[in-house]
Amino acid sequence: MASTPTVTIHVCVTCRRQGDAEDAPRAGAALADAARAAAPEGVTIVPVKCLAACRRGPAAAISRPGAWSYVLGGLDAGDAVPALLAGAALYAADPDGLLPWRGRPETLKRGLICRLPPFPLPENPS
Amino acid sequence: MASTPTVTIHVCVTCRRQGDAEDAPRAGAALADAARAAAPEGVTIVPVKCLAACRRGPAAAISRPGAWSYVLGGLDAGDAVPALLAGAALYAADPDGLLPWRGRPETLKRGLICRLPPFPLPENPS
């Protein structure tokens, strides 16, 4: 029986690697493809057009319902895909809906751009 | 009849202004207070502890259900509160769930840190 996906990773497919030529293949699109090929069950890779974090791209955001979302940049490191997936596993298991600092891959520590609280909030009726 | 709040602004109350002393009152807390005092009906100010955008604080995130969220920093400009509220009005009225560039206050253009797509996605059952 398939389990429900628990973590969504939005990967910005418009991101360029710093210094890449304008007409070079987009590093973000390659990241999305590689992440999708490696994602285990329970992790859904969703390509998105522009997280507006261009100065720190390639970038991605990791979310699950009722949890904080984390926006991560600098994902042109060689270990970006395994780091994202290791982070997703830590995050999926966290009872407080956080991406724990302890055990978080260094690429995701260095690349942290911001985080957002769960939204809509449980107490928000709309 | 009161209308349902349409826009939520999460204001990071742990943000310091760049260069402030460790024991100075938190610029983010002052921003949250000022925003709450000025917010019109339909805009809810929610203080949050750490958006993890410390290098670009004071920071806030603007969200509404089914729309993109925008994280904004550098909100120590003199016009931060009116800029946030003008942005909220533009955003509340946007049929595509975006914070339009045209008409967006300069403080919010300069301060854009990133944006996130609506989550959970409508097609995401969980």
Tab-separated table of C-alpha atoms in Angstrom:
chain	number	residue	atom	x	y	z
A	1	MET	CA	0.000	0.000	0.000
A	2	ALA	CA	1.477	3.301	-1.066
A	3	SER	CA	1.888	5.882	1.662
A	4	THR	CA	0.742	9.471	1.161
A	5	PRO	CA	3.519	11.825	0.083
A	6	THR	CA	4.722	13.604	3.173
A	7	VAL	CA	7.266	16.112	1.887
A	8	THR	CA	7.084	18.387	-1.136
A	9	ILE	CA	10.224	19.953	-2.559
A	10	HIS	CA	9.544	22.863	-4.876
A	11	VAL	CA	12.583	23.219	-7.113
A	12	CYS	CA	13.046	26.497	-8.952
A	13	VAL	CA	13.643	25.525	-12.578
A	14	THR	CA	14.447	29.049	-13.722
A	15	CYS	CA	17.493	29.351	-11.447
A	16	ARG	CA	20.858	29.879	-13.066
A	17	ARG	CA	24.147	28.921	-11.496
A	18	GLN	CA	26.131	32.040	-10.642
A	19	GLY	CA	28.339	32.875	-13.621
A	20	ASP	CA	26.536	30.659	-16.131
A	21	ALA	CA	25.916	32.109	-19.581
A	22	GLU	CA	22.429	33.394	-20.332
A	23	ASP	CA	21.841	30.592	-22.817
A	24	ALA	CA	23.313	27.801	-20.705
A	25	PRO	CA	20.899	25.066	-19.603
A	26	ARG	CA	19.240	26.146	-16.379
A	27	ALA	CA	20.941	24.648	-13.345
A	28	GLY	CA	17.586	24.636	-11.561
A	29	ALA	CA	15.986	22.457	-14.212
A	30	ALA	CA	18.855	19.976	-13.966
A	31	LEU	CA	18.476	19.977	-10.183
A	32	ALA	CA	14.766	19.233	-10.473
A	33	ASP	CA	15.401	16.357	-12.871
A	34	ALA	CA	18.116	14.858	-10.686
A	35	ALA	CA	16.013	15.226	-7.552
A	36	ARG	CA	13.004	13.612	-9.167
A	37	ALA	CA	15.114	10.683	-10.369
A	38	ALA	CA	16.464	10.103	-6.857
A	39	ALA	CA	13.416	10.925	-4.704
A	40	PRO	CA	12.135	8.063	-2.589
A	41	GLU	CA	8.462	7.359	-2.009
A	42	GLY	CA	6.992	10.065	0.191
A	43	VAL	CA	8.967	12.906	-1.384
A	44	THR	CA	7.357	14.795	-4.247
A	45	ILE	CA	9.460	17.044	-6.462
A	46	VAL	CA	7.469	19.947	-7.913
A	47	PRO	CA	9.160	22.225	-10.465
A	48	VAL	CA	8.242	25.888	-10.022
A	49	LYS	CA	9.002	28.933	-12.090
A	50	CYS	CA	10.942	31.330	-9.936
A	51	LEU	CA	11.227	31.343	-6.182
A	52	ALA	CA	12.667	34.876	-6.567
A	53	ALA	CA	15.829	33.816	-4.779
A	54	CYS	CA	17.912	34.329	-7.925
A	55	ARG	CA	20.933	35.763	-6.146
A	56	ARG	CA	21.260	32.554	-4.157
A	57	GLY	CA	20.141	30.018	-6.735
A	58	PRO	CA	19.820	27.225	-7.546
A	59	ALA	CA	17.105	27.204	-4.921
A	60	ALA	CA	14.387	24.935	-3.599
A	61	ALA	CA	11.762	24.983	-0.863
A	62	ILE	CA	10.843	22.073	1.336
A	63	SER	CA	7.331	21.896	2.777
A	64	ARG	CA	4.838	19.596	4.359
A	65	PRO	CA	1.293	20.323	5.461
A	66	GLY	CA	1.142	21.850	8.925
A	67	ALA	CA	4.919	22.361	9.124
A	68	TRP	CA	7.329	25.226	8.542
A	69	SER	CA	8.635	25.624	4.985
A	70	TYR	CA	12.362	26.109	4.396
A	71	VAL	CA	13.864	27.899	1.414
A	72	LEU	CA	17.347	26.722	0.539
A	73	GLY	CA	19.820	28.154	-1.949
A	74	GLY	CA	23.296	27.515	-3.259
A	75	LEU	CA	22.127	24.123	-4.460
A	76	ASP	CA	24.854	23.763	-7.065
A	77	ALA	CA	27.003	21.882	-4.580
A	78	GLY	CA	27.925	18.402	-5.758
A	79	ASP	CA	25.878	16.896	-2.949
A	80	ALA	CA	22.780	19.047	-3.458
A	81	VAL	CA	20.418	16.178	-4.308
A	82	PRO	CA	21.481	13.798	-1.539
A	83	ALA	CA	21.543	16.747	0.879
A	84	LEU	CA	17.994	17.739	-0.065
A	85	LEU	CA	16.757	14.177	0.284
A	86	ALA	CA	18.555	13.642	3.595
A	87	GLY	CA	17.021	16.922	4.792
A	88	ALA	CA	13.603	15.781	3.614
A	89	ALA	CA	13.903	12.564	5.612
A	90	LEU	CA	14.909	14.450	8.786
A	91	TYR	CA	12.088	16.922	8.252
A	92	ALA	CA	9.461	14.257	7.560
A	93	ALA	CA	10.302	12.619	10.867
A	94	ASP	CA	10.376	15.773	12.984
A	95	PRO	CA	7.455	15.895	15.415
A	96	ASP	CA	7.547	19.695	15.608
A	97	GLY	CA	7.335	20.310	11.873
A	98	LEU	CA	10.856	21.694	11.710
A	99	LEU	CA	13.963	20.925	9.714
A	100	PRO	CA	16.286	20.018	12.597
A	101	TRP	CA	19.674	21.696	12.793
A	102	ARG	CA	21.284	18.623	14.305
A	103	GLY	CA	22.058	16.247	11.503
A	104	ARG	CA	21.126	18.744	8.797
A	105	PRO	CA	23.536	18.420	5.866
A	106	GLU	CA	26.078	21.255	5.750
A	107	THR	CA	24.862	22.247	2.290
A	108	LEU	CA	21.432	22.958	3.765
A	109	LYS	CA	22.884	24.814	6.764
A	110	ARG	CA	24.936	27.100	4.555
A	111	GLY	CA	22.148	27.449	2.027
A	112	LEU	CA	19.338	28.449	4.378
A	113	ILE	CA	17.621	31.540	2.940
A	114	CYS	CA	14.562	31.730	5.185
A	115	ARG	CA	11.701	29.734	6.619
A	116	LEU	CA	7.968	30.328	6.822
A	117	PRO	CA	5.467	29.149	9.396
A	118	PRO	CA	2.723	26.731	8.374
A	119	PHE	CA	0.013	28.529	6.476
A	120	PRO	CA	-2.906	28.775	6.621
A	121	LEU	CA	-2.549	28.615	10.360
A	122	PRO	CA	-4.734	26.033	12.067
A	123	GLU	CA	-6.571	28.804	13.895
A	124	ASN	CA	-7.079	30.782	10.715
A	125	PRO	CA	-10.541	29.987	9.429
A	126	SER	CA	-9.969	31.100	5.857
B	1	MET	CA	-20.536	42.902	8.686
B	2	ALA	CA	-16.862	42.192	9.150
B	3	SER	CA	-15.096	40.686	6.187
B	4	THR	CA	-12.812	37.680	6.567
B	5	PRO	CA	-9.145	38.599	6.854
B	6	THR	CA	-7.596	38.164	3.448
B	7	VAL	CA	-3.911	38.809	4.006
B	8	THR	CA	-1.635	37.584	6.777
B	9	ILE	CA	1.680	39.285	7.444
B	10	HIS	CA	4.033	37.206	9.561
B	11	VAL	CA	6.486	39.629	11.154
B	12	CYS	CA	9.698	38.187	12.552
B	13	VAL	CA	9.945	39.596	16.075
B	14	THR	CA	13.417	38.243	16.712
B	15	CYS	CA	15.004	40.269	13.900
B	16	ARG	CA	17.655	42.777	14.798
B	17	ARG	CA	18.510	45.819	12.749
B	18	GLN	CA	21.990	45.414	11.255
B	19	GLY	CA	24.486	46.928	13.686
B	20	ASP	CA	22.145	47.083	16.691
B	21	ALA	CA	23.574	46.048	20.028
B	22	GLU	CA	22.721	42.570	21.293
B	23	ASP	CA	20.601	44.015	24.096
B	24	ALA	CA	18.847	46.672	22.015
B	25	PRO	CA	15.076	46.300	21.642
B	26	ARG	CA	14.378	44.028	18.687
B	27	ALA	CA	13.609	45.991	15.547
B	28	GLY	CA	11.339	43.175	14.423
B	29	ALA	CA	9.169	43.464	17.525
B	30	ALA	CA	8.819	47.204	16.968
B	31	LEU	CA	7.888	46.556	13.343
B	32	ALA	CA	5.206	44.062	14.397
B	33	ASP	CA	3.727	46.527	16.887
B	34	ALA	CA	3.696	49.369	14.380
B	35	ALA	CA	2.194	47.179	11.670
B	36	ARG	CA	-0.529	45.919	13.971
B	37	ALA	CA	-1.405	49.457	15.024
B	38	ALA	CA	-1.760	50.549	11.402
B	39	ALA	CA	-3.261	47.440	9.789
B	40	PRO	CA	-6.667	47.912	8.225
B	41	GLU	CA	-9.455	45.382	8.404
B	42	GLY	CA	-8.560	42.375	6.279
B	43	VAL	CA	-4.872	42.396	7.176
B	44	THR	CA	-3.766	40.243	10.108
B	45	ILE	CA	-0.347	40.780	11.669
B	46	VAL	CA	1.081	37.593	13.185
B	47	PRO	CA	4.343	37.813	15.142
B	48	VAL	CA	6.657	34.844	14.551
B	49	LYS	CA	9.882	33.816	16.149
B	50	CYS	CA	12.519	33.724	13.460
B	51	LEU	CA	11.986	33.581	9.739
B	52	ALA	CA	15.699	32.657	9.510
B	53	ALA	CA	16.341	35.643	7.266
B	54	CYS	CA	18.534	37.273	9.892
B	55	ARG	CA	21.095	38.646	7.445
B	56	ARG	CA	18.373	40.643	5.754
B	57	GLY	CA	16.184	41.521	8.727
B	58	PRO	CA	13.943	43.006	9.846
B	59	ALA	CA	11.854	40.617	7.788
B	60	ALA	CA	8.236	39.702	7.217
B	61	ALA	CA	6.251	37.328	5.019
B	62	ILE	CA	2.999	38.136	3.317
B	63	SER	CA	0.554	35.301	2.573
B	64	ARG	CA	-3.009	34.545	1.718
B	65	PRO	CA	-4.680	31.187	1.230
B	66	GLY	CA	-4.190	29.849	-2.276
B	67	ALA	CA	-1.655	32.519	-3.219
B	68	TRP	CA	2.119	32.764	-3.369
B	69	SER	CA	3.860	33.907	-0.174
B	70	TYR	CA	6.518	36.625	-0.340
B	71	VAL	CA	9.356	37.041	2.130
B	72	LEU	CA	10.596	40.592	2.443
B	73	GLY	CA	13.619	41.931	4.283
B	74	GLY	CA	15.361	45.207	4.974
B	75	LEU	CA	12.220	46.419	6.694
B	76	ASP	CA	13.988	49.034	8.763
B	77	ALA	CA	13.283	51.646	6.103
B	78	GLY	CA	11.261	54.580	7.392
B	79	ASP	CA	8.362	53.589	5.185
B	80	ALA	CA	8.379	49.883	6.055
B	81	VAL	CA	4.899	49.811	7.595
B	82	PRO	CA	3.095	51.812	4.908
B	83	ALA	CA	5.024	49.864	2.250
B	84	LEU	CA	3.952	46.532	3.757
B	85	LEU	CA	0.331	47.650	3.975
B	86	ALA	CA	0.315	49.093	0.455
B	87	GLY	CA	1.814	45.813	-0.736
B	88	ALA	CA	-0.850	43.881	1.160
B	89	ALA	CA	-3.596	45.861	-0.553
B	90	LEU	CA	-2.111	45.226	-4.012
B	91	TYR	CA	-1.681	41.556	-3.204
B	92	ALA	CA	-5.184	41.123	-1.786
B	93	ALA	CA	-6.626	42.480	-5.024
B	94	ASP	CA	-4.474	40.432	-7.397
B	95	PRO	CA	-6.516	37.809	-9.236
B	96	ASP	CA	-3.466	35.585	-9.807
B	97	GLY	CA	-2.405	35.402	-6.169
B	98	LEU	CA	0.761	37.393	-6.793
B	99	LEU	CA	2.314	40.513	-5.349
B	100	PRO	CA	2.396	42.617	-8.511
B	101	TRP	CA	5.650	44.299	-9.479
B	102	ARG	CA	3.862	47.265	-10.988
B	103	GLY	CA	2.932	49.576	-8.171
B	104	ARG	CA	4.889	47.590	-5.594
B	105	PRO	CA	6.567	49.974	-3.135
B	106	GLU	CA	10.309	50.316	-3.769
B	107	THR	CA	11.048	49.070	-0.242
B	108	LEU	CA	9.354	45.782	-1.118
B	109	LYS	CA	11.097	45.531	-4.496
B	110	ARG	CA	14.516	46.007	-2.935
B	111	GLY	CA	13.665	43.837	0.026
B	112	LEU	CA	12.397	40.763	-1.833
B	113	ILE	CA	14.134	37.698	-0.404
B	114	CYS	CA	12.086	34.949	-2.060
B	115	ARG	CA	8.580	33.727	-2.731
B	116	LEU	CA	6.855	30.388	-2.280
B	117	PRO	CA	4.001	28.862	-4.217
B	118	PRO	CA	0.689	28.237	-2.482
B	119	PHE	CA	0.903	25.176	-0.280
B	120	PRO	CA	-0.623	22.674	0.090
B	121	LEU	CA	-1.239	22.725	-3.636
B	122	PRO	CA	-4.881	22.409	-4.655
B	123	GLU	CA	-4.112	19.104	-6.351
B	124	ASN	CA	-2.228	17.827	-3.309
B	125	PRO	CA	-4.676	15.712	-1.315
B	126	SER	CA	-2.745	15.745	1.955
